[in-house]
């Protein structure tokens, strides 16, 4: 195996209080030192069953301006479907290592899809305490089943159903985010790629870690997507940077976490903020999460919406093809 997986490191030779040095973060990133433990506000929770749609729109717009993240309850995706999605993902990661490697991201491939352990470059050359599986789930023209596990046998069917359900939620989110900016309902979605928006599923797998105080599952970042809709498991770990503090996200069973990503920040000319976030790990338990990244097609150009630009509000970002934006971000190059 050319690449060492974190899951394999854990199951091999770790002593009680030891992790390889490439996983140890600089002090200004270590969660034991940098996590805020004082009284904190909770990430906004928005109830989609509220009969007052204007109130939902107002809450979403406020959360997207002030936080860049919110939780959604009563969103319409059946709880048993979410549980089944989690189950088949867990079953994949419980397979023997050589079976998972069948789906490994090809070393020379330009695609992000596949099973792997590293996305992009780290400034300090550090590694994240995580493995992952990436594959697109929508639209049909973008799906490459080469990267969809055949085991467990129900994996494909479950992900196909989830794709249809999450699309309904995403359409509401785009509509309400757009109206919250004072725009027509379809403007924001069209600005992010319209019906060609690609739904990229990722399963994050964060194994137990002997020194969770020293490392991170994922280092601090904003998502390069337009928006991310995430299902967590019950092991806490997501942290959000708010008011100069790293604060823990509360786990709400069945809720969806919605992250504003870079492309919506750009489209809104900075009115909505992409959330800076990171993931911590647990000493005893495996943390997992299932984000779906909503991304424009690679050739699609994203820039500030003309309706939100005027002499008092000049454009804060330059229009750019999404593939070029992604390349710069993943390789730590200036935009």
mmCIF file of N, CA, C and O in Angstrom, residues 62-118:
data_model
loop_
_atom_site.group_PDB
_atom_site.id
_atom_site.type_symbol
_atom_site.label_atom_id
_atom_site.label_comp_id
_atom_site.label_asym_id
_atom_site.label_seq_id
_atom_site.Cartn_x
_atom_site.Cartn_y
_atom_site.Cartn_z
ATOM 1 N N UNK A 62 -30.076 35.803 8.471
ATOM 2 C CA UNK A 62 -29.308 36.286 9.626
ATOM 3 C C UNK A 62 -28.178 35.323 9.973
ATOM 4 O O UNK A 62 -27.040 35.741 10.231
ATOM 5 N N UNK A 63 -28.499 34.013 9.989
ATOM 6 C CA UNK A 63 -27.475 33.017 10.332
ATOM 7 C C UNK A 63 -26.355 33.018 9.294
ATOM 8 O O UNK A 63 -25.172 32.867 9.632
ATOM 9 N N UNK A 64 -26.711 33.219 8.025
ATOM 10 C CA UNK A 64 -25.709 33.187 6.952
ATOM 11 C C UNK A 64 -24.828 34.430 6.978
ATOM 12 O O UNK A 64 -23.664 34.373 6.564
ATOM 13 N N UNK A 65 -25.367 35.541 7.451
ATOM 14 C CA UNK A 65 -24.564 36.765 7.601
ATOM 15 C C UNK A 65 -23.666 36.698 8.837
ATOM 16 O O UNK A 65 -22.495 37.079 8.785
ATOM 17 N N UNK A 66 -24.256 36.235 9.952
ATOM 18 C CA UNK A 66 -23.559 36.332 11.244
ATOM 19 C C UNK A 66 -22.680 35.121 11.550
ATOM 20 O O UNK A 66 -21.672 35.242 12.243
ATOM 21 N N UNK A 67 -23.077 33.939 11.083
ATOM 22 C CA UNK A 67 -22.399 32.698 11.425
ATOM 23 C C UNK A 67 -21.785 31.990 10.210
ATOM 24 O O UNK A 67 -20.730 31.374 10.329
ATOM 25 N N UNK A 68 -22.515 31.987 9.092
ATOM 26 C CA UNK A 68 -22.107 31.167 7.951
ATOM 27 C C UNK A 68 -22.455 29.702 8.130
ATOM 28 O O UNK A 68 -22.034 28.852 7.337
ATOM 29 N N UNK A 69 -23.228 29.390 9.158
ATOM 30 C CA UNK A 69 -23.611 28.002 9.432
ATOM 31 C C UNK A 69 -24.896 28.011 10.244
ATOM 32 O O UNK A 69 -25.142 28.939 11.034
ATOM 33 N N UNK A 70 -25.731 26.989 10.018
ATOM 34 C CA UNK A 70 -26.923 26.814 10.857
ATOM 35 C C UNK A 70 -27.328 25.352 10.797
ATOM 36 O O UNK A 70 -26.899 24.594 9.918
ATOM 37 N N UNK A 71 -28.142 24.953 11.777
ATOM 38 C CA UNK A 71 -28.687 23.596 11.798
ATOM 39 C C UNK A 71 -30.148 23.651 11.360
ATOM 40 O O UNK A 71 -30.858 24.595 11.684
ATOM 41 N N UNK A 72 -30.583 22.626 10.634
ATOM 42 C CA UNK A 72 -31.964 22.557 10.159
ATOM 43 C C UNK A 72 -32.635 21.321 10.747
ATOM 44 O O UNK A 72 -32.107 20.203 10.625
ATOM 45 N N UNK A 73 -33.788 21.527 11.382
ATOM 46 C CA UNK A 73 -34.601 20.412 11.885
ATOM 47 C C UNK A 73 -35.935 20.403 11.128
ATOM 48 O O UNK A 73 -36.328 21.399 10.522
ATOM 49 N N UNK A 74 -36.603 19.256 11.158
ATOM 50 C CA UNK A 74 -37.872 19.072 10.416
ATOM 51 C C UNK A 74 -37.704 19.455 8.942
ATOM 52 O O UNK A 74 -38.531 20.150 8.360
ATOM 53 N N UNK A 75 -36.624 18.963 8.370
ATOM 54 C CA UNK A 75 -36.246 19.308 6.986
ATOM 55 C C UNK A 75 -36.908 18.410 5.953
ATOM 56 O O UNK A 75 -36.830 18.689 4.756
ATOM 57 N N UNK A 76 -37.522 17.328 6.396
ATOM 58 C CA UNK A 76 -38.245 16.470 5.456
ATOM 59 C C UNK A 76 -37.514 15.207 5.044
ATOM 60 O O UNK A 76 -38.118 14.311 4.438
ATOM 61 N N UNK A 77 -36.216 15.089 5.328
ATOM 62 C CA UNK A 77 -35.503 13.834 5.026
ATOM 63 C C UNK A 77 -35.810 12.851 6.155
ATOM 64 O O UNK A 77 -35.541 13.152 7.320
ATOM 65 N N UNK A 78 -36.371 11.685 5.844
ATOM 66 C CA UNK A 78 -36.747 10.750 6.909
ATOM 67 C C UNK A 78 -35.550 10.365 7.777
ATOM 68 O O UNK A 78 -34.446 10.122 7.273
ATOM 69 N N UNK A 79 -35.793 10.308 9.093
ATOM 70 C CA UNK A 79 -34.719 9.993 10.041
ATOM 71 C C UNK A 79 -34.157 8.597 9.766
ATOM 72 O O UNK A 79 -32.951 8.369 9.878
ATOM 73 N N UNK A 80 -35.038 7.650 9.371
ATOM 74 C CA UNK A 80 -34.532 6.293 9.131
ATOM 75 C C UNK A 80 -33.638 6.248 7.890
ATOM 76 O O UNK A 80 -32.716 5.424 7.813
ATOM 77 N N UNK A 81 -33.856 7.144 6.923
ATOM 78 C CA UNK A 81 -32.973 7.213 5.764
ATOM 79 C C UNK A 81 -31.592 7.736 6.176
ATOM 80 O O UNK A 81 -30.560 7.213 5.738
ATOM 81 N N UNK A 82 -31.583 8.749 7.028
ATOM 82 C CA UNK A 82 -30.304 9.271 7.535
ATOM 83 C C UNK A 82 -29.553 8.173 8.291
ATOM 84 O O UNK A 82 -28.340 7.984 8.110
ATOM 85 N N UNK A 83 -30.272 7.423 9.120
ATOM 86 C CA UNK A 83 -29.629 6.335 9.871
ATOM 87 C C UNK A 83 -29.078 5.259 8.932
ATOM 88 O O UNK A 83 -27.993 4.719 9.172
ATOM 89 N N UNK A 84 -29.809 4.956 7.865
ATOM 90 C CA UNK A 84 -29.349 3.939 6.911
ATOM 91 C C UNK A 84 -28.142 4.437 6.129
ATOM 92 O O UNK A 84 -27.196 3.683 5.863
ATOM 93 N N UNK A 85 -28.152 5.721 5.753
ATOM 94 C CA UNK A 85 -26.988 6.323 5.094
ATOM 95 C C UNK A 85 -25.749 6.173 5.981
ATOM 96 O O UNK A 85 -24.665 5.805 5.514
ATOM 97 N N UNK A 86 -25.927 6.444 7.270
ATOM 98 C CA UNK A 86 -24.816 6.311 8.215
ATOM 99 C C UNK A 86 -24.369 4.860 8.341
ATOM 100 O O UNK A 86 -23.168 4.571 8.386
ATOM 101 N N UNK A 87 -25.326 3.956 8.378
ATOM 102 C CA UNK A 87 -25.004 2.540 8.549
ATOM 103 C C UNK A 87 -24.174 2.009 7.378
ATOM 104 O O UNK A 87 -23.139 1.358 7.586
ATOM 105 N N UNK A 88 -24.598 2.295 6.138
ATOM 106 C CA UNK A 88 -23.850 1.743 4.997
ATOM 107 C C UNK A 88 -22.459 2.383 4.881
ATOM 108 O O UNK A 88 -21.503 1.723 4.460
ATOM 109 N N UNK A 89 -22.341 3.652 5.273
ATOM 110 C CA UNK A 89 -21.019 4.286 5.280
ATOM 111 C C UNK A 89 -20.105 3.654 6.310
ATOM 112 O O UNK A 89 -18.920 3.385 6.051
ATOM 113 N N UNK A 90 -20.651 3.389 7.477
ATOM 114 C CA UNK A 90 -19.876 2.744 8.544
ATOM 115 C C UNK A 90 -19.454 1.334 8.119
ATOM 116 O O UNK A 90 -18.322 0.907 8.356
ATOM 117 N N UNK A 91 -20.368 0.624 7.462
ATOM 118 C CA UNK A 91 -20.055 -0.732 7.004
ATOM 119 C C UNK A 91 -18.922 -0.717 5.980
ATOM 120 O O UNK A 91 -18.053 -1.597 5.981
ATOM 121 N N UNK A 92 -18.892 0.288 5.118
ATOM 122 C CA UNK A 92 -17.786 0.385 4.160
ATOM 123 C C UNK A 92 -16.459 0.549 4.898
ATOM 124 O O UNK A 92 -15.474 -0.140 4.599
ATOM 125 N N UNK A 93 -16.410 1.458 5.855
ATOM 126 C CA UNK A 93 -15.142 1.701 6.555
ATOM 127 C C UNK A 93 -14.739 0.543 7.463
ATOM 128 O O UNK A 93 -13.572 0.436 7.848
ATOM 129 N N UNK A 94 -15.685 -0.339 7.791
ATOM 130 C CA UNK A 94 -15.361 -1.526 8.579
ATOM 131 C C UNK A 94 -14.859 -2.689 7.725
ATOM 132 O O UNK A 94 -14.477 -3.735 8.256
ATOM 133 N N UNK A 95 -14.848 -2.522 6.395
ATOM 134 C CA UNK A 95 -14.332 -3.568 5.513
ATOM 135 C C UNK A 95 -12.824 -3.735 5.716
ATOM 136 O O UNK A 95 -12.133 -2.809 6.177
ATOM 137 N N UNK A 96 -12.280 -4.913 5.343
ATOM 138 C CA UNK A 96 -10.817 -5.071 5.366
ATOM 139 C C UNK A 96 -10.154 -3.989 4.515
ATOM 140 O O UNK A 96 -10.709 -3.533 3.505
ATOM 141 N N UNK A 97 -8.948 -3.595 4.925
ATOM 142 C CA UNK A 97 -8.263 -2.485 4.273
ATOM 143 C C UNK A 97 -8.119 -2.701 2.762
ATOM 144 O O UNK A 97 -8.365 -1.799 1.964
ATOM 145 N N UNK A 98 -7.758 -3.914 2.363
ATOM 146 C CA UNK A 98 -7.531 -4.162 0.931
ATOM 147 C C UNK A 98 -8.817 -4.021 0.119
ATOM 148 O O UNK A 98 -8.780 -3.667 -1.073
ATOM 149 N N UNK A 99 -9.962 -4.268 0.758
ATOM 150 C CA UNK A 99 -11.235 -4.107 0.047
ATOM 151 C C UNK A 99 -11.552 -2.617 -0.172
ATOM 152 O O UNK A 99 -12.084 -2.223 -1.207
ATOM 153 N N UNK A 100 -11.205 -1.811 0.814
ATOM 154 C CA UNK A 100 -11.416 -0.363 0.655
ATOM 155 C C UNK A 100 -10.488 0.216 -0.413
ATOM 156 O O UNK A 100 -10.866 1.123 -1.157
ATOM 157 N N UNK A 101 -9.269 -0.319 -0.496
ATOM 158 C CA UNK A 101 -8.281 0.226 -1.438
ATOM 159 C C UNK A 101 -8.709 0.059 -2.896
ATOM 160 O O UNK A 101 -8.204 0.761 -3.779
ATOM 161 N N UNK A 102 -9.639 -0.849 -3.163
ATOM 162 C CA UNK A 102 -10.172 -1.008 -4.524
ATOM 163 C C UNK A 102 -10.745 0.317 -5.026
ATOM 164 O O UNK A 102 -10.728 0.613 -6.223
ATOM 165 N N UNK A 103 -11.231 1.164 -4.088
ATOM 166 C CA UNK A 103 -11.879 2.427 -4.451
ATOM 167 C C UNK A 103 -10.948 3.632 -4.272
ATOM 168 O O UNK A 103 -11.399 4.770 -4.297
ATOM 169 N N UNK A 104 -9.650 3.349 -4.095
ATOM 170 C CA UNK A 104 -8.696 4.433 -3.839
ATOM 171 C C UNK A 104 -8.655 5.420 -4.999
ATOM 172 O O UNK A 104 -8.760 5.038 -6.168
ATOM 173 N N UNK A 105 -8.509 6.687 -4.653
ATOM 174 C CA UNK A 105 -8.317 7.737 -5.665
ATOM 175 C C UNK A 105 -7.038 7.433 -6.426
ATOM 176 O O UNK A 105 -5.972 7.287 -5.823
ATOM 177 N N UNK A 106 -7.117 7.305 -7.764
ATOM 178 C CA UNK A 106 -5.901 7.020 -8.534
ATOM 179 C C UNK A 106 -4.866 8.126 -8.344
ATOM 180 O O UNK A 106 -5.203 9.310 -8.410
ATOM 181 N N UNK A 107 -3.595 7.774 -8.063
ATOM 182 C CA UNK A 107 -2.573 8.782 -7.726
ATOM 183 C C UNK A 107 -2.436 9.890 -8.757
ATOM 184 O O UNK A 107 -2.233 11.051 -8.414
ATOM 185 N N UNK A 108 -2.535 9.559 -10.039
ATOM 186 C CA UNK A 108 -2.294 10.565 -11.085
ATOM 187 C C UNK A 108 -3.583 11.263 -11.534
ATOM 188 O O UNK A 108 -3.542 12.178 -12.352
ATOM 189 N N UNK A 109 -4.722 10.834 -10.988
ATOM 190 C CA UNK A 109 -6.003 11.350 -11.497
ATOM 191 C C UNK A 109 -6.246 12.786 -11.042
ATOM 192 O O UNK A 109 -5.818 13.193 -9.960
ATOM 193 N N UNK A 110 -6.933 13.552 -11.887
ATOM 194 C CA UNK A 110 -7.290 14.928 -11.520
ATOM 195 C C UNK A 110 -8.567 14.954 -10.681
ATOM 196 O O UNK A 110 -8.887 15.962 -10.074
ATOM 197 N N UNK A 111 -9.299 13.846 -10.651
ATOM 198 C CA UNK A 111 -10.536 13.808 -9.880
ATOM 199 C C UNK A 111 -10.242 13.792 -8.380
ATOM 200 O O UNK A 111 -9.185 13.331 -7.952
ATOM 201 N N UNK A 112 -11.184 14.298 -7.610
ATOM 202 C CA UNK A 112 -11.080 14.213 -6.152
ATOM 203 C C UNK A 112 -11.762 12.952 -5.654
ATOM 204 O O UNK A 112 -11.621 12.556 -4.510
ATOM 205 N N UNK A 113 -12.503 12.274 -6.560
ATOM 206 C CA UNK A 113 -13.305 11.134 -6.142
ATOM 207 C C UNK A 113 -12.442 9.943 -5.751
ATOM 208 O O UNK A 113 -11.353 9.744 -6.281
ATOM 209 N N UNK A 114 -12.987 9.142 -4.831
ATOM 210 C CA UNK A 114 -12.322 7.926 -4.409
ATOM 211 C C UNK A 114 -12.018 7.918 -2.924
ATOM 212 O O UNK A 114 -12.307 8.866 -2.187
ATOM 213 N N UNK A 115 -11.440 6.817 -2.485
ATOM 214 C CA UNK A 115 -11.049 6.598 -1.085
ATOM 215 C C UNK A 115 -9.660 7.186 -0.886
ATOM 216 O O UNK A 115 -8.774 6.993 -1.737
ATOM 217 N N UNK A 116 -9.471 7.930 0.191
ATOM 218 C CA UNK A 116 -8.169 8.565 0.391
ATOM 219 C C UNK A 116 -7.964 9.075 1.799
ATOM 220 O O UNK A 116 -8.771 8.829 2.703
ATOM 221 N N UNK A 117 -6.852 9.810 1.958
ATOM 222 C CA UNK A 117 -6.490 10.327 3.283
ATOM 223 C C UNK A 117 -5.995 11.765 3.263
ATOM 224 O O UNK A 117 -5.695 12.307 4.305
ATOM 225 N N UNK A 118 -5.901 12.376 2.087
ATOM 226 C CA UNK A 118 -5.356 13.737 2.024
ATOM 227 C C UNK A 118 -6.048 14.537 0.934
ATOM 228 O O UNK A 118 -6.196 14.055 -0.184
#
